[in-house]
Each structure stands twice: as C-alpha cells, then as structure tokens.
mmCIF file of C-alpha atoms and ligand atoms in Angstrom:
data_model
loop_
_atom_site.group_PDB
_atom_site.id
_atom_site.type_symbol
_atom_site.label_atom_id
_atom_site.label_comp_id
_atom_site.label_asym_id
_atom_site.label_seq_id
_atom_site.Cartn_x
_atom_site.Cartn_y
_atom_site.Cartn_z
ATOM 1 C CA MET H 1 -13.043 11.283 -14.647
ATOM 2 C CA PRO H 2 -14.937 8.299 -16.093
ATOM 3 C CA SER H 3 -18.680 8.691 -16.506
ATOM 4 C CA LEU H 4 -21.191 7.473 -13.947
ATOM 5 C CA HIS H 5 -24.032 8.065 -16.388
ATOM 6 C CA GLY H 6 -27.109 5.937 -15.714
ATOM 7 C CA LYS H 7 -25.863 4.450 -12.441
ATOM 8 C CA LYS H 8 -28.460 3.897 -9.725
ATOM 9 C CA ILE H 9 -27.126 5.177 -6.427
ATOM 10 C CA LEU H 10 -28.568 4.988 -2.929
ATOM 11 C CA LEU H 11 -27.324 7.877 -0.827
ATOM 12 C CA GLY H 12 -27.619 7.313 2.924
ATOM 13 C CA VAL H 13 -27.313 10.399 5.108
ATOM 14 C CA SER H 14 -26.805 10.145 8.866
ATOM 15 C CA GLY H 15 -26.851 12.851 11.505
ATOM 16 C CA SER H 16 -23.678 14.905 11.354
ATOM 17 C CA ILE H 17 -23.029 18.553 10.643
ATOM 18 C CA ALA H 18 -21.309 17.267 7.473
ATOM 19 C CA ALA H 19 -24.775 16.289 6.153
ATOM 20 C CA TYR H 20 -24.821 19.562 4.194
ATOM 21 C CA LYS H 21 -21.923 18.211 2.130
ATOM 22 C CA SER H 22 -24.129 15.275 1.041
ATOM 23 C CA ALA H 23 -26.376 17.754 -0.706
ATOM 24 C CA ILE H 24 -23.322 18.824 -2.739
ATOM 25 C CA LEU H 25 -22.451 15.164 -3.384
ATOM 26 C CA LEU H 26 -26.026 14.532 -4.521
ATOM 27 C CA ARG H 27 -25.819 17.495 -6.879
ATOM 28 C CA LEU H 28 -22.563 16.130 -8.374
ATOM 29 C CA LEU H 29 -24.079 12.653 -8.803
ATOM 30 C CA ILE H 30 -27.119 14.104 -10.567
ATOM 31 C CA LYS H 31 -24.841 16.175 -12.827
ATOM 32 C CA GLU H 32 -23.018 12.937 -13.723
ATOM 33 C CA GLY H 33 -26.346 11.481 -14.874
ATOM 34 C CA CYS H 34 -26.962 9.165 -11.902
ATOM 35 C CA ASP H 35 -30.400 8.238 -10.634
ATOM 36 C CA VAL H 36 -30.169 8.836 -6.882
ATOM 37 C CA ARG H 37 -32.525 7.907 -4.070
ATOM 38 C CA VAL H 38 -31.842 9.318 -0.640
ATOM 39 C CA ILE H 39 -32.412 7.723 2.763
ATOM 40 C CA MET H 40 -31.963 9.858 5.879
ATOM 41 C CA THR H 41 -31.752 8.891 9.517
ATOM 42 C CA SER H 42 -34.060 10.826 11.813
ATOM 43 C CA SER H 43 -31.159 12.819 13.268
ATOM 44 C CA ALA H 44 -29.902 13.747 9.761
ATOM 45 C CA LYS H 45 -33.211 15.615 9.333
ATOM 46 C CA ASP H 46 -32.166 17.909 12.203
ATOM 47 C CA PHE H 47 -29.210 19.087 10.101
ATOM 48 C CA VAL H 48 -30.660 19.293 6.576
ATOM 49 C CA SER H 49 -34.279 19.210 5.490
ATOM 50 C CA PRO H 50 -35.414 16.160 3.458
ATOM 51 C CA LEU H 51 -36.906 18.731 1.080
ATOM 52 C CA THR H 52 -33.362 19.694 -0.013
ATOM 53 C CA PHE H 53 -32.608 16.095 -0.962
ATOM 54 C CA SER H 54 -35.983 15.347 -2.543
ATOM 55 C CA THR H 55 -35.754 18.527 -4.655
ATOM 56 C CA LEU H 56 -32.228 17.722 -5.850
ATOM 57 C CA SER H 57 -32.847 13.991 -6.427
ATOM 58 C CA ARG H 58 -36.380 14.439 -7.794
ATOM 59 C CA HIS H 59 -37.453 11.459 -5.671
ATOM 60 C CA PRO H 60 -39.191 11.346 -2.299
ATOM 61 C CA VAL H 61 -36.724 10.870 0.553
ATOM 62 C CA ALA H 62 -37.132 7.790 2.745
ATOM 63 C CA THR H 63 -36.606 8.325 6.434
ATOM 64 C CA ASP H 64 -38.385 5.368 7.967
ATOM 65 C CA VAL H 65 -39.517 1.892 6.974
ATOM 66 C CA HIS H 66 -43.028 3.283 6.916
ATOM 67 C CA GLN H 67 -44.293 6.725 6.069
ATOM 68 C CA GLY H 68 -47.764 7.292 7.484
ATOM 69 C CA ASP H 69 -49.479 3.959 6.996
ATOM 70 C CA GLU H 70 -47.446 3.135 3.892
ATOM 71 C CA TRP H 71 -44.664 0.560 4.310
ATOM 72 C CA ILE H 72 -41.534 1.267 2.265
ATOM 73 C CA ASN H 73 -39.894 -1.826 0.888
ATOM 74 C CA HIS H 74 -36.275 -1.508 1.995
ATOM 75 C CA VAL H 75 -35.469 -4.833 0.307
ATOM 76 C CA GLU H 76 -36.635 -3.435 -3.030
ATOM 77 C CA TRP H 77 -34.508 -0.266 -2.441
ATOM 78 C CA GLY H 78 -31.484 -2.388 -1.582
ATOM 79 C CA LEU H 79 -31.826 -4.487 -4.733
ATOM 80 C CA TRP H 80 -32.483 -1.467 -6.969
ATOM 81 C CA ALA H 81 -29.095 0.179 -6.454
ATOM 82 C CA ASP H 82 -25.816 -0.279 -8.359
ATOM 83 C CA ALA H 83 -24.005 1.205 -5.342
ATOM 84 C CA MET H 84 -24.894 2.513 -1.925
ATOM 85 C CA ILE H 85 -22.969 5.342 -0.335
ATOM 86 C CA ILE H 86 -23.451 6.376 3.272
ATOM 87 C CA ALA H 87 -22.112 9.920 3.627
ATOM 88 C CA PRO H 88 -21.735 11.169 6.244
ATOM 89 C CA ALA H 89 -21.536 7.920 8.196
ATOM 90 C CA THR H 90 -21.578 8.797 11.900
ATOM 91 C CA ALA H 91 -19.922 6.633 14.560
ATOM 92 C CA HIS H 92 -23.432 5.502 15.530
ATOM 93 C CA THR H 93 -24.431 4.492 12.005
ATOM 94 C CA LEU H 94 -21.083 2.726 11.444
ATOM 95 C CA ALA H 95 -21.660 0.788 14.669
ATOM 96 C CA ARG H 96 -25.235 -0.131 13.727
ATOM 97 C CA CYS H 97 -24.148 -1.376 10.276
ATOM 98 C CA ALA H 98 -21.131 -3.218 11.680
ATOM 99 C CA HIS H 99 -23.423 -5.106 14.070
ATOM 100 C CA GLY H 100 -26.425 -5.607 11.822
ATOM 101 C CA LEU H 101 -28.827 -3.422 13.806
ATOM 102 C CA ALA H 102 -31.636 -2.786 11.338
ATOM 103 C CA SER H 103 -33.241 -0.127 13.490
ATOM 104 C CA ASP H 104 -34.274 2.266 10.711
ATOM 105 C CA MET H 105 -34.694 2.518 6.937
ATOM 106 C CA LEU H 106 -31.020 3.320 6.339
ATOM 107 C CA THR H 107 -29.574 0.341 8.211
ATOM 108 C CA ALA H 108 -32.342 -2.042 7.078
ATOM 109 C CA THR H 109 -31.584 -1.102 3.465
ATOM 110 C CA TYR H 110 -27.851 -1.538 4.093
ATOM 111 C CA LEU H 111 -28.526 -5.087 5.314
ATOM 112 C CA SER H 112 -30.653 -5.812 2.247
ATOM 113 C CA ALA H 113 -28.271 -4.287 -0.295
ATOM 114 C CA LYS H 114 -26.586 -6.626 -2.768
ATOM 115 C CA CYS H 115 -24.506 -3.828 -4.309
ATOM 116 C CA PRO H 116 -21.122 -2.468 -3.134
ATOM 117 C CA VAL H 117 -21.497 -0.181 -0.136
ATOM 118 C CA PHE H 118 -19.221 2.803 0.523
ATOM 119 C CA PHE H 119 -18.990 4.443 3.926
ATOM 120 C CA ALA H 120 -17.685 8.018 4.160
ATOM 121 C CA PRO H 121 -17.279 8.540 7.915
ATOM 122 C CA ALA H 122 -17.439 11.914 9.650
ATOM 123 C CA MET H 123 -16.958 12.485 13.364
ATOM 124 C CA ASP H 124 -14.781 14.177 15.930
ATOM 125 C CA LEU H 125 -11.153 13.038 16.120
ATOM 126 C CA ASP H 126 -11.466 11.247 19.469
ATOM 127 C CA MET H 127 -14.523 9.327 18.291
ATOM 128 C CA TRP H 128 -12.631 8.434 15.102
ATOM 129 C CA ASP H 129 -9.669 7.222 17.170
ATOM 130 C CA HIS H 130 -11.742 5.230 19.641
ATOM 131 C CA PRO H 131 -11.059 1.472 19.606
ATOM 132 C CA SER H 132 -14.771 0.753 19.026
ATOM 133 C CA THR H 133 -14.795 2.887 15.881
ATOM 134 C CA ARG H 134 -11.566 1.268 14.672
ATOM 135 C CA GLU H 135 -13.063 -2.167 15.285
ATOM 136 C CA ASN H 136 -16.306 -1.261 13.516
ATOM 137 C CA ILE H 137 -14.392 0.060 10.500
ATOM 138 C CA ASN H 138 -12.383 -3.172 10.346
ATOM 139 C CA ARG H 139 -15.557 -5.240 10.629
ATOM 140 C CA LEU H 140 -17.251 -3.309 7.837
ATOM 141 C CA GLN H 141 -14.174 -3.726 5.615
ATOM 142 C CA SER H 142 -13.989 -7.425 6.403
ATOM 143 C CA PHE H 143 -17.590 -7.745 5.101
ATOM 144 C CA GLY H 144 -16.367 -6.319 1.761
ATOM 145 C CA ASN H 145 -17.555 -2.736 2.256
ATOM 146 C CA PHE H 146 -15.440 0.214 1.153
ATOM 147 C CA ILE H 147 -14.331 2.918 3.584
ATOM 148 C CA ILE H 148 -13.630 6.341 2.139
ATOM 149 C CA ASP H 149 -10.799 7.972 4.075
ATOM 150 C CA VAL H 150 -11.690 10.834 6.383
ATOM 151 C CA GLY H 151 -10.001 14.184 5.796
ATOM 152 C CA THR H 152 -7.865 15.970 8.363
ATOM 153 C CA GLY H 153 -8.459 19.549 9.459
ATOM 154 C CA GLU H 154 -10.708 21.730 11.568
ATOM 155 C CA LEU H 155 -13.675 19.842 13.024
ATOM 156 C CA ALA H 156 -17.064 21.083 14.202
ATOM 157 C CA SER H 157 -15.869 20.772 17.822
ATOM 158 C CA GLY H 158 -13.177 23.368 17.133
ATOM 159 C CA LEU H 159 -10.497 20.702 17.497
ATOM 160 C CA SER H 160 -8.263 19.884 14.576
ATOM 161 C CA GLY H 161 -7.365 16.396 13.348
ATOM 162 C CA PRO H 162 -8.733 13.450 11.355
ATOM 163 C CA GLY H 163 -12.494 12.986 11.131
ATOM 164 C CA ARG H 164 -13.761 15.355 8.441
ATOM 165 C CA LEU H 165 -16.056 13.952 5.785
ATOM 166 C CA ALA H 166 -14.095 13.403 2.547
ATOM 167 C CA GLU H 167 -14.723 16.109 -0.037
ATOM 168 C CA PRO H 168 -17.739 15.352 -2.279
ATOM 169 C CA GLU H 169 -15.458 15.428 -5.376
ATOM 170 C CA ASP H 170 -13.255 12.707 -3.857
ATOM 171 C CA ILE H 171 -16.241 10.552 -2.941
ATOM 172 C CA LEU H 172 -17.507 10.910 -6.506
ATOM 173 C CA LEU H 173 -14.079 9.929 -7.875
ATOM 174 C CA GLN H 174 -13.962 6.786 -5.745
ATOM 175 C CA LEU H 175 -17.387 5.739 -6.985
ATOM 176 C CA ALA H 176 -16.381 6.386 -10.585
ATOM 177 C CA GLU H 177 -13.205 4.386 -10.109
ATOM 178 C CA TYR H 178 -15.123 1.521 -8.598
ATOM 179 C CA PHE H 179 -17.225 1.165 -11.718
ATOM 180 C CA HIS H 180 -14.642 1.884 -14.375
ATOM 181 C CA TYR H 181 -11.174 1.218 -13.108
ATOM 182 C CA ARG H 182 -11.560 -1.627 -10.733
ATOM 183 C CA GLN H 183 -9.537 -4.323 -12.381
ATOM 184 C CA ASP H 184 -8.088 -2.838 -15.542
ATOM 185 C CA MET H 185 -4.481 -3.216 -14.304
ATOM 186 C CA ASN H 186 -4.830 -6.880 -13.419
ATOM 187 C CA GLY H 187 -1.487 -8.654 -13.815
ATOM 188 C CA LEU H 188 0.572 -5.439 -13.928
ATOM 189 C CA LYS H 189 3.511 -5.444 -11.497
ATOM 190 C CA VAL H 190 4.535 -2.085 -10.069
ATOM 191 C CA LEU H 191 7.405 -1.019 -7.819
ATOM 192 C CA ILE H 192 6.895 2.159 -5.783
ATOM 193 C CA ASN H 193 9.207 3.781 -3.278
ATOM 194 C CA ALA H 194 8.001 6.358 -0.773
ATOM 195 C CA GLY H 195 8.912 8.245 2.363
ATOM 196 C CA PRO H 196 12.244 9.597 3.583
ATOM 197 C CA THR H 197 15.507 7.782 4.207
ATOM 198 C CA TYR H 198 17.454 8.149 7.457
ATOM 199 C CA GLU H 199 21.237 8.174 7.271
ATOM 200 C CA ALA H 200 22.849 7.193 10.560
ATOM 201 C CA ILE H 201 25.388 9.518 12.214
ATOM 202 C CA ASP H 202 25.851 7.363 15.317
ATOM 203 C CA PRO H 203 23.676 4.753 17.088
ATOM 204 C CA VAL H 204 21.058 7.377 18.082
ATOM 205 C CA ARG H 205 21.209 10.181 15.482
ATOM 206 C CA TYR H 206 20.494 10.439 11.795
ATOM 207 C CA ILE H 207 20.131 12.823 8.857
ATOM 208 C CA GLY H 208 16.584 12.741 7.516
ATOM 209 C CA ASN H 209 13.870 14.883 5.944
ATOM 210 C CA HIS H 210 10.200 15.757 6.452
ATOM 211 C CA SER H 211 8.748 13.402 3.827
ATOM 212 C CA THR H 212 5.637 11.565 5.101
ATOM 213 C CA GLY H 213 5.323 9.136 2.178
ATOM 214 C CA LYS H 214 1.702 10.254 1.590
ATOM 215 C CA MET H 215 2.090 10.803 -2.160
ATOM 216 C CA GLY H 216 3.837 7.480 -2.846
ATOM 217 C CA VAL H 217 1.417 5.564 -0.629
ATOM 218 C CA ALA H 218 -1.544 7.166 -2.453
ATOM 219 C CA ILE H 219 -0.019 5.998 -5.754
ATOM 220 C CA ALA H 220 0.471 2.484 -4.344
ATOM 221 C CA GLU H 221 -3.184 2.430 -3.202
ATOM 222 C CA GLU H 222 -4.334 3.631 -6.614
ATOM 223 C CA PHE H 223 -2.455 0.962 -8.592
ATOM 224 C CA SER H 224 -3.584 -1.732 -6.170
ATOM 225 C CA ARG H 225 -7.211 -0.619 -6.422
ATOM 226 C CA ARG H 226 -6.998 -1.041 -10.173
ATOM 227 C CA GLY H 227 -5.791 -4.625 -9.819
ATOM 228 C CA ALA H 228 -1.986 -4.176 -10.108
ATOM 229 C CA GLU H 229 0.384 -6.127 -7.869
ATOM 230 C CA VAL H 230 2.239 -3.446 -5.911
ATOM 231 C CA PHE H 231 5.640 -3.704 -4.215
ATOM 232 C CA LEU H 232 6.131 -0.729 -1.929
ATOM 233 C CA VAL H 233 9.583 0.060 -0.548
ATOM 234 C CA LEU H 234 8.823 2.340 2.357
ATOM 235 C CA GLY H 235 11.061 4.651 4.363
ATOM 236 C CA PRO H 236 10.983 5.097 8.155
ATOM 237 C CA GLU H 237 8.099 6.840 9.975
ATOM 238 C CA SER H 238 6.118 6.908 6.751
ATOM 239 C CA VAL H 239 2.340 6.563 6.587
ATOM 240 C CA VAL H 240 1.290 3.018 5.650
ATOM 241 C CA PRO H 241 -1.306 1.948 3.094
ATOM 242 C CA GLU H 242 -4.642 0.593 4.291
ATOM 243 C CA ASN H 243 -4.877 -1.808 1.378
ATOM 244 C CA GLN H 244 -3.801 -5.223 2.658
ATOM 245 C CA HIS H 245 -2.820 -6.493 -0.817
ATOM 246 C CA ILE H 246 0.196 -4.189 -1.157
ATOM 247 C CA HIS H 247 3.548 -5.911 -0.465
ATOM 248 C CA ILE H 248 5.504 -3.621 1.851
ATOM 249 C CA GLU H 249 9.243 -3.722 2.459
ATOM 250 C CA ARG H 250 10.432 -1.366 5.207
ATOM 251 C CA ILE H 251 13.904 0.124 4.881
ATOM 252 C CA THR H 252 15.801 2.867 6.686
ATOM 253 C CA SER H 253 18.723 4.150 4.598
ATOM 254 C CA ALA H 254 19.282 5.063 0.949
ATOM 255 C CA ASP H 255 21.593 2.048 0.557
ATOM 256 C CA GLU H 256 18.865 -0.270 1.836
ATOM 257 C CA MET H 257 16.303 1.386 -0.429
ATOM 258 C CA LEU H 258 18.623 0.929 -3.427
ATOM 259 C CA ALA H 259 19.134 -2.765 -2.640
ATOM 260 C CA ALA H 260 15.375 -3.370 -2.204
ATOM 261 C CA CYS H 261 14.483 -1.497 -5.408
ATOM 262 C CA MET H 262 17.187 -3.173 -7.510
ATOM 263 C CA HIS H 263 16.073 -6.574 -6.281
ATOM 264 C CA ARG H 264 12.481 -5.920 -7.437
ATOM 265 C CA PHE H 265 12.998 -3.825 -10.544
ATOM 266 C CA SER H 266 13.673 -6.620 -13.048
ATOM 267 C CA HIS H 267 10.354 -8.265 -12.079
ATOM 268 C CA VAL H 268 8.125 -5.214 -12.665
ATOM 269 C CA LYS H 269 6.864 -3.304 -15.677
ATOM 270 C CA VAL H 270 6.533 0.042 -13.905
ATOM 271 C CA ALA H 271 8.551 1.789 -11.191
ATOM 272 C CA VAL H 272 7.359 5.020 -9.593
ATOM 273 C CA LEU H 273 10.025 6.641 -7.455
ATOM 274 C CA ALA H 274 8.297 8.972 -5.034
ATOM 275 C CA ALA H 275 10.770 8.612 -2.154
ATOM 276 C CA ALA H 276 12.622 11.630 -0.804
ATOM 277 C CA VAL H 277 15.983 9.903 -0.697
ATOM 278 C CA ALA H 278 18.642 11.721 1.355
ATOM 279 C CA ASP H 279 21.292 13.127 -0.967
ATOM 280 C CA TYR H 280 24.170 12.800 1.509
ATOM 281 C CA LYS H 281 25.084 10.429 4.324
ATOM 282 C CA PRO H 282 27.872 10.582 6.920
ATOM 283 C CA ALA H 283 31.129 9.202 5.481
ATOM 284 C CA SER H 284 31.315 6.868 8.473
ATOM 285 C CA VAL H 285 28.892 5.939 11.236
ATOM 286 C CA ALA H 286 30.290 6.435 14.750
ATOM 287 C CA ALA H 287 30.177 3.186 16.718
ATOM 288 C CA GLU H 288 29.337 5.030 19.974
ATOM 289 C CA LYS H 289 27.063 8.032 20.630
ATOM 290 C CA ILE H 290 29.058 11.169 19.753
ATOM 291 C CA LYS H 291 29.720 13.210 22.947
ATOM 292 C CA LYS H 292 29.079 16.952 22.978
ATOM 293 C CA SER H 293 32.608 17.795 24.060
ATOM 294 C CA THR H 294 33.372 20.562 21.557
ATOM 295 C CA ASP H 295 31.587 23.813 20.581
ATOM 296 C CA THR H 296 31.378 22.847 16.962
ATOM 297 C CA LEU H 297 31.164 19.524 15.238
ATOM 298 C CA SER H 298 31.910 18.811 11.603
ATOM 299 C CA LEU H 299 30.555 15.809 9.825
ATOM 300 C CA GLU H 300 32.004 14.634 6.566
ATOM 301 C CA LEU H 301 29.188 13.717 4.198
ATOM 302 C CA VAL H 302 29.331 11.632 1.051
ATOM 303 C CA ARG H 303 26.727 11.200 -1.708
ATOM 304 C CA THR H 304 24.096 8.502 -1.332
ATOM 305 C CA PRO H 305 23.401 6.278 -4.341
ATOM 306 C CA ASP H 306 20.934 7.706 -6.862
ATOM 307 C CA ILE H 307 18.309 4.980 -7.005
ATOM 308 C CA ALA H 308 16.494 6.433 -10.001
ATOM 309 C CA GLU H 309 19.719 6.683 -11.958
ATOM 310 C CA ALA H 310 20.647 3.087 -11.095
ATOM 311 C CA LEU H 311 17.228 1.803 -12.194
ATOM 312 C CA GLY H 312 17.399 4.005 -15.309
ATOM 313 C CA LYS H 313 20.574 2.165 -16.299
ATOM 314 C CA MET H 314 18.967 -1.251 -15.667
ATOM 315 C CA LYS H 315 15.770 -0.366 -17.563
ATOM 316 C CA LYS H 316 14.833 -2.750 -20.413
ATOM 317 C CA PRO H 317 12.509 -1.977 -23.360
ATOM 318 C CA GLY H 318 8.911 -2.273 -22.171
ATOM 319 C CA GLN H 319 9.709 -1.059 -18.654
ATOM 320 C CA HIS H 320 8.564 2.377 -17.513
ATOM 321 C CA LEU H 321 10.389 4.537 -14.981
ATOM 322 C CA ILE H 322 8.621 7.512 -13.408
ATOM 323 C CA GLY H 323 10.185 9.932 -10.944
ATOM 324 C CA PHE H 324 9.441 13.083 -9.021
ATOM 325 C CA ALA H 325 11.174 16.444 -8.972
ATOM 326 C CA LEU H 326 10.652 18.850 -6.097
ATOM 327 C CA GLU H 327 11.923 22.179 -7.379
ATOM 328 C CA THR H 328 11.679 25.693 -6.005
ATOM 329 C CA SER H 329 13.060 27.484 -9.086
ATOM 330 C CA GLU H 330 13.482 26.743 -12.799
ATOM 331 C CA GLY H 331 11.223 23.732 -12.247
ATOM 332 C CA SER H 332 10.718 22.594 -15.841
ATOM 333 C CA LYS H 333 14.377 22.979 -16.802
ATOM 334 C CA ASN H 334 15.716 21.117 -13.754
ATOM 335 C CA ALA H 335 13.074 18.411 -13.947
ATOM 336 C CA ARG H 336 13.803 17.788 -17.648
ATOM 337 C CA GLU H 337 17.507 17.509 -16.942
ATOM 338 C CA LYS H 338 16.784 14.896 -14.223
ATOM 339 C CA MET H 339 14.382 12.975 -16.435
ATOM 340 C CA THR H 340 17.039 12.701 -19.165
ATOM 341 C CA ARG H 341 19.938 11.899 -16.833
ATOM 342 C CA LYS H 342 17.955 9.225 -14.968
ATOM 343 C CA ASN H 343 16.423 7.735 -18.153
ATOM 344 C CA MET H 344 12.840 8.311 -16.942
ATOM 345 C CA ASP H 345 9.696 8.097 -19.074
ATOM 346 C CA MET H 346 7.853 10.773 -17.125
ATOM 347 C CA ILE H 347 8.669 13.113 -14.267
ATOM 348 C CA VAL H 348 6.142 14.621 -11.857
ATOM 349 C CA LEU H 349 7.153 18.151 -10.966
ATOM 350 C CA ASN H 350 5.972 19.924 -7.847
ATOM 351 C CA ASN H 351 6.976 23.059 -6.019
ATOM 352 C CA PRO H 352 6.803 23.033 -2.203
ATOM 353 C CA ARG H 353 6.301 26.811 -2.342
ATOM 354 C CA ASP H 354 2.882 26.367 -3.975
ATOM 355 C CA ALA H 355 0.225 26.569 -1.234
ATOM 356 C CA GLY H 356 -0.937 23.065 -0.265
ATOM 357 C CA ALA H 357 1.789 21.270 -2.270
ATOM 358 C CA GLY H 358 4.693 19.065 -1.188
ATOM 359 C CA PHE H 359 5.644 17.364 2.080
ATOM 360 C CA GLY H 360 2.998 16.508 4.646
ATOM 361 C CA HIS H 361 -0.025 18.048 2.899
ATOM 362 C CA ASP H 362 -3.015 15.982 1.823
ATOM 363 C CA THR H 363 -3.031 17.931 -1.424
ATOM 364 C CA ASN H 364 -0.517 18.511 -4.213
ATOM 365 C CA LYS H 365 -0.162 20.635 -7.333
ATOM 366 C CA VAL H 366 1.833 18.937 -10.050
ATOM 367 C CA SER H 367 2.879 18.991 -13.704
ATOM 368 C CA PHE H 368 3.757 15.940 -15.775
ATOM 369 C CA LEU H 369 6.751 16.260 -18.105
ATOM 370 C CA PHE H 370 7.485 13.736 -20.849
ATOM 371 C CA PRO H 371 10.661 13.141 -22.901
ATOM 372 C CA ASP H 372 8.937 14.350 -26.122
ATOM 373 C CA ASN H 373 8.591 17.856 -24.567
ATOM 374 C CA LYS H 374 4.914 17.345 -23.809
ATOM 375 C CA GLU H 375 3.768 18.853 -20.480
ATOM 376 C CA GLU H 376 0.518 18.588 -18.541
ATOM 377 C CA HIS H 377 -0.278 21.042 -15.754
ATOM 378 C CA PHE H 378 -2.839 20.349 -13.024
ATOM 379 C CA GLU H 379 -4.658 22.386 -10.389
ATOM 380 C CA LEU H 380 -4.251 21.786 -6.629
ATOM 381 C CA LYS H 381 -5.932 18.436 -5.869
ATOM 382 C CA SER H 382 -6.047 15.821 -3.124
ATOM 383 C CA LYS H 383 -3.034 13.470 -3.243
ATOM 384 C CA ARG H 384 -5.536 10.731 -3.994
ATOM 385 C CA ALA H 385 -6.732 12.560 -7.090
ATOM 386 C CA VAL H 386 -3.105 13.273 -8.113
ATOM 387 C CA ALA H 387 -2.333 9.554 -7.674
ATOM 388 C CA HIS H 388 -5.266 8.810 -9.952
ATOM 389 C CA ASP H 389 -3.893 11.167 -12.642
ATOM 390 C CA ILE H 390 -0.405 9.621 -12.358
ATOM 391 C CA ALA H 391 -1.692 6.043 -12.624
ATOM 392 C CA GLU H 392 -3.870 7.011 -15.578
ATOM 393 C CA ALA H 393 -0.947 8.680 -17.413
ATOM 394 C CA ILE H 394 1.159 5.535 -16.879
ATOM 395 C CA HIS H 395 -1.720 3.326 -18.021
ATOM 396 C CA GLN H 396 -1.975 5.340 -21.265
ATOM 397 C CA MET H 397 1.821 5.089 -21.679
ATOM 398 C CA ILE H 398 1.696 1.282 -21.397
ATOM 399 C CA LYS H 399 -1.203 1.081 -23.856
ATOM 400 C CA ALA H 400 0.601 3.331 -26.377
ATOM 401 C CA ASN H 401 3.778 1.245 -26.007
ATOM 402 C CA ALA H 402 1.878 -2.005 -26.581
ATOM 403 C CA LYS H 403 0.579 -0.675 -29.939
ATOM 404 C CA LYS H 404 4.114 0.026 -31.250
HETATM 405 O O1 C5P R 501 17.785 14.619 -8.009
HETATM 406 P P1 C5P R 501 16.498 14.673 -7.261
HETATM 407 O O2 C5P R 501 16.620 14.162 -5.850
HETATM 408 O O3 C5P R 501 15.784 15.967 -7.300
HETATM 409 O O4 C5P R 501 15.571 13.673 -8.095
HETATM 410 C C1 C5P R 501 14.321 13.317 -7.679
HETATM 411 C C2 C5P R 501 13.943 11.941 -8.204
HETATM 412 O O5 C5P R 501 15.043 11.062 -8.102
HETATM 413 C C3 C5P R 501 12.850 11.320 -7.352
HETATM 414 O O6 C5P R 501 12.103 10.467 -8.182
HETATM 415 C C4 C5P R 501 13.638 10.564 -6.292
HETATM 416 O O7 C5P R 501 12.896 9.495 -5.742
HETATM 417 C C5 C5P R 501 14.835 10.083 -7.097
HETATM 418 N N1 C5P R 501 16.070 9.970 -6.306
HETATM 419 C C6 C5P R 501 16.644 8.735 -6.118
HETATM 420 N N2 C5P R 501 17.803 8.594 -5.416
HETATM 421 C C7 C5P R 501 18.415 9.667 -4.888
HETATM 422 C C8 C5P R 501 17.847 10.947 -5.062
HETATM 423 C C9 C5P R 501 16.671 11.054 -5.782
HETATM 424 O O8 C5P R 501 16.074 7.743 -6.590
HETATM 425 N N3 C5P R 501 19.537 9.522 -4.212
#
C-alpha cells in the first residue's frame, strides 16, 4: 500500500455502534504517519469515550463548536486537513451533510472543508435501503464527495444484509489510493468482462452459473478510479458498478460476449477476462417452451466460443491479456496450461473451496501466475483489495514493457 506519511486527516465520528471501529482506523492512520484530529458528534460519545480518540491521536477531540467558553474554529479545522473522513457516517449525519445543516462541530467543519471528504456509512439495512438515504448518498456524491461502500453481513440489530461499516483496512486503502493512485492510468483503455452468461434452452429457460460479477466489477472500478477508460462487458443479473464513468455493455450469451469483446479488443491496451462464461450451450434453442411430457429429457450441448482464446489469437505486441482460473485441484498446473493456451500475460488463480473465496463472496484469495514461472500468493482479502493488487500488477507489467 502506498504511504500516507505526513497527511493531515480529519476523522469525523458519528453515533453508531461501529464507532469502535474508528478507533482502529485512527490507530492505522497514526501507524501510517498521519496527523489526525478527531471530531465526534454528541451521540458518538455515548458509544466510545473521547479519551480513547484523544489518547490515540495525541490531540484534544472536538465535540462542539465551543468547549466551555472557548470557541473552536471549525473553518480553521476544515482548511487544515488534506482529507476528511467521516466513519461511521450515520443516516442522520449523512442527511445533515447532504442538506447543509451545520448543527454541530462535525457538520460545520464538513461545510468548511476544502479537502476531499470520504463518507463511510454504517446503519441498519432498512435505513440503508430507504429512499431518503439513497437520495442523500446521491446528493453527497454529486457534490464531489466519496462514498466508501458499506459491507454486508450481520448487523447490530441482529438482521443480516448491507449496512456494516467498511473494514478500517479498506477505508485506509481508499484514502491511500486517493492520494497516490488517482490519475496514474489516465489515457489507458481497458476492456473487462464480468458476470455469468446465460445460454437459452427455450424462450423461458437457460443454462447459467452463480457468478455475481463482483470481482470483475471491482476491477473495473479500480481501473476507472485510477483514471483509465473502462469498457465493461457485463453478463445478466450481475452487480453493476457505481462509477458513472465506466462504459457498460450488457450481454446475455457467450456468443454475444464474444462479439462485444472482439469489437472492443483492438482499441484497448489491456483486457481482463473475469467473466464466468458458460462452457456449453444447447445445440439448438427450442422456438416454443419445452413441455414436460416425458420422464426424462436430454439436451444436446455444444461448446461455447472461448473468448480468452479468441482474444489471445488477436493480441498484438503491447497489448496485455489477463484471465482467471477457478480450479479445485492441481490449480497451478491447470492455470498455467490455460495461460499458455490462451496466450495470456497473467492468470489469477482462485479456489472456490478456500473459505471466503470465489462466487458471491465479498472476499477472495488469489495467486498471480506469470508466463516466466513467477508466482505471487495472497491472503484472503476484500475483492476491492484484490482488484487493487490486480490493477497494480498490470500497471507494473505495462511499465516494464514500455522500458523494453
Ligand atoms: O477454461 P476456463 O473456463 O477455466 O478459463 C478461465 C478463463 O478463460 C477466464 O478468464 C474466463 O473468463 C475465460 N473464458 C473465456 N471463454 C470461455 C471460457 C472461459 O473467455 N468460453
């Protein structure tokens, strides 16, 4: 991760049970060499004592625009910072910031801040889903603020779903990226495919798989964040990126995905093929819905096109092709064989049997394999952090190629 050494950070803490995680975030920021000042809302103090934050930050904590008879200059605080991060940002604090309600030190400082502001929301899933919260998030983004994605999982209410505060490590990574990686891929054109493909059996049925597209979409977001122009060919029912700059082409079948990818490939420098393309499709698609008139039904299947292999054949010097291999046994051997056969420059290997890896999870555990026999193995990480590692490896590959 790039260094945040010497950065001046304002950490705003609002009243959520996740406030304890801000103490961990603060600790990480201090370890990175940041100078951090903390502002708490009055309800945040009910969850964690200001003493925790003042001890860790080695600065007094501001909780109101005046303390005793001393007025605290929120304008000066706002101008001091290189970045402001509000974590956790409750629905209430999001709403106050979205509507300019400067009712306490935290929101008054937000309104005075000239630096980038990051919101890391935390709330129960129904509050997160509520149209007012959605609207407030959109408003805050439209003002140029950054929203750090919530995590999904068990919530304080006992319910399970989206709304958890992002992990402190991920928040730290996003801040680091903001400062160091913002625009270093300006001008780079990247093709990414993601999600499943559906192969029609008849007008209502299809053969598909459980891919959610999360990994490929995270990679698309990562390249876009770093300034690349991203063309995303996206399978059905896949998650969609939040970043509005990504060009999305929706497709359904492997044939459509092949056509879309081939059309784009000659215009890009990098292609990352993260889609879980169906390997077989019905030999013919029934014109009418197939009736259940017999006890058994046989379908004749034929191979779908191998998109990676087709692009591997089209690849010109200076282009980079990266693929994925999902293997349950003999991972390295099988992945290397695929990388060679499909003329790839790197293959990302994962094993769905590893806890937290593969389809649907927000995390993944991967290895990178390169044609020169080099391998890099990583721990279980968020898909966002994996996307960061993938983009960085490709960036290094492009730089090394440019020197040749
Ligand atoms: O052969 P296998 O499906 O394991 O290879 C995985 C890699 O090849 C992935 O990058 C995947 O997107 C790509 N692939 C493809 N077209 C197919 C099957 C896989 O592009 N028909």
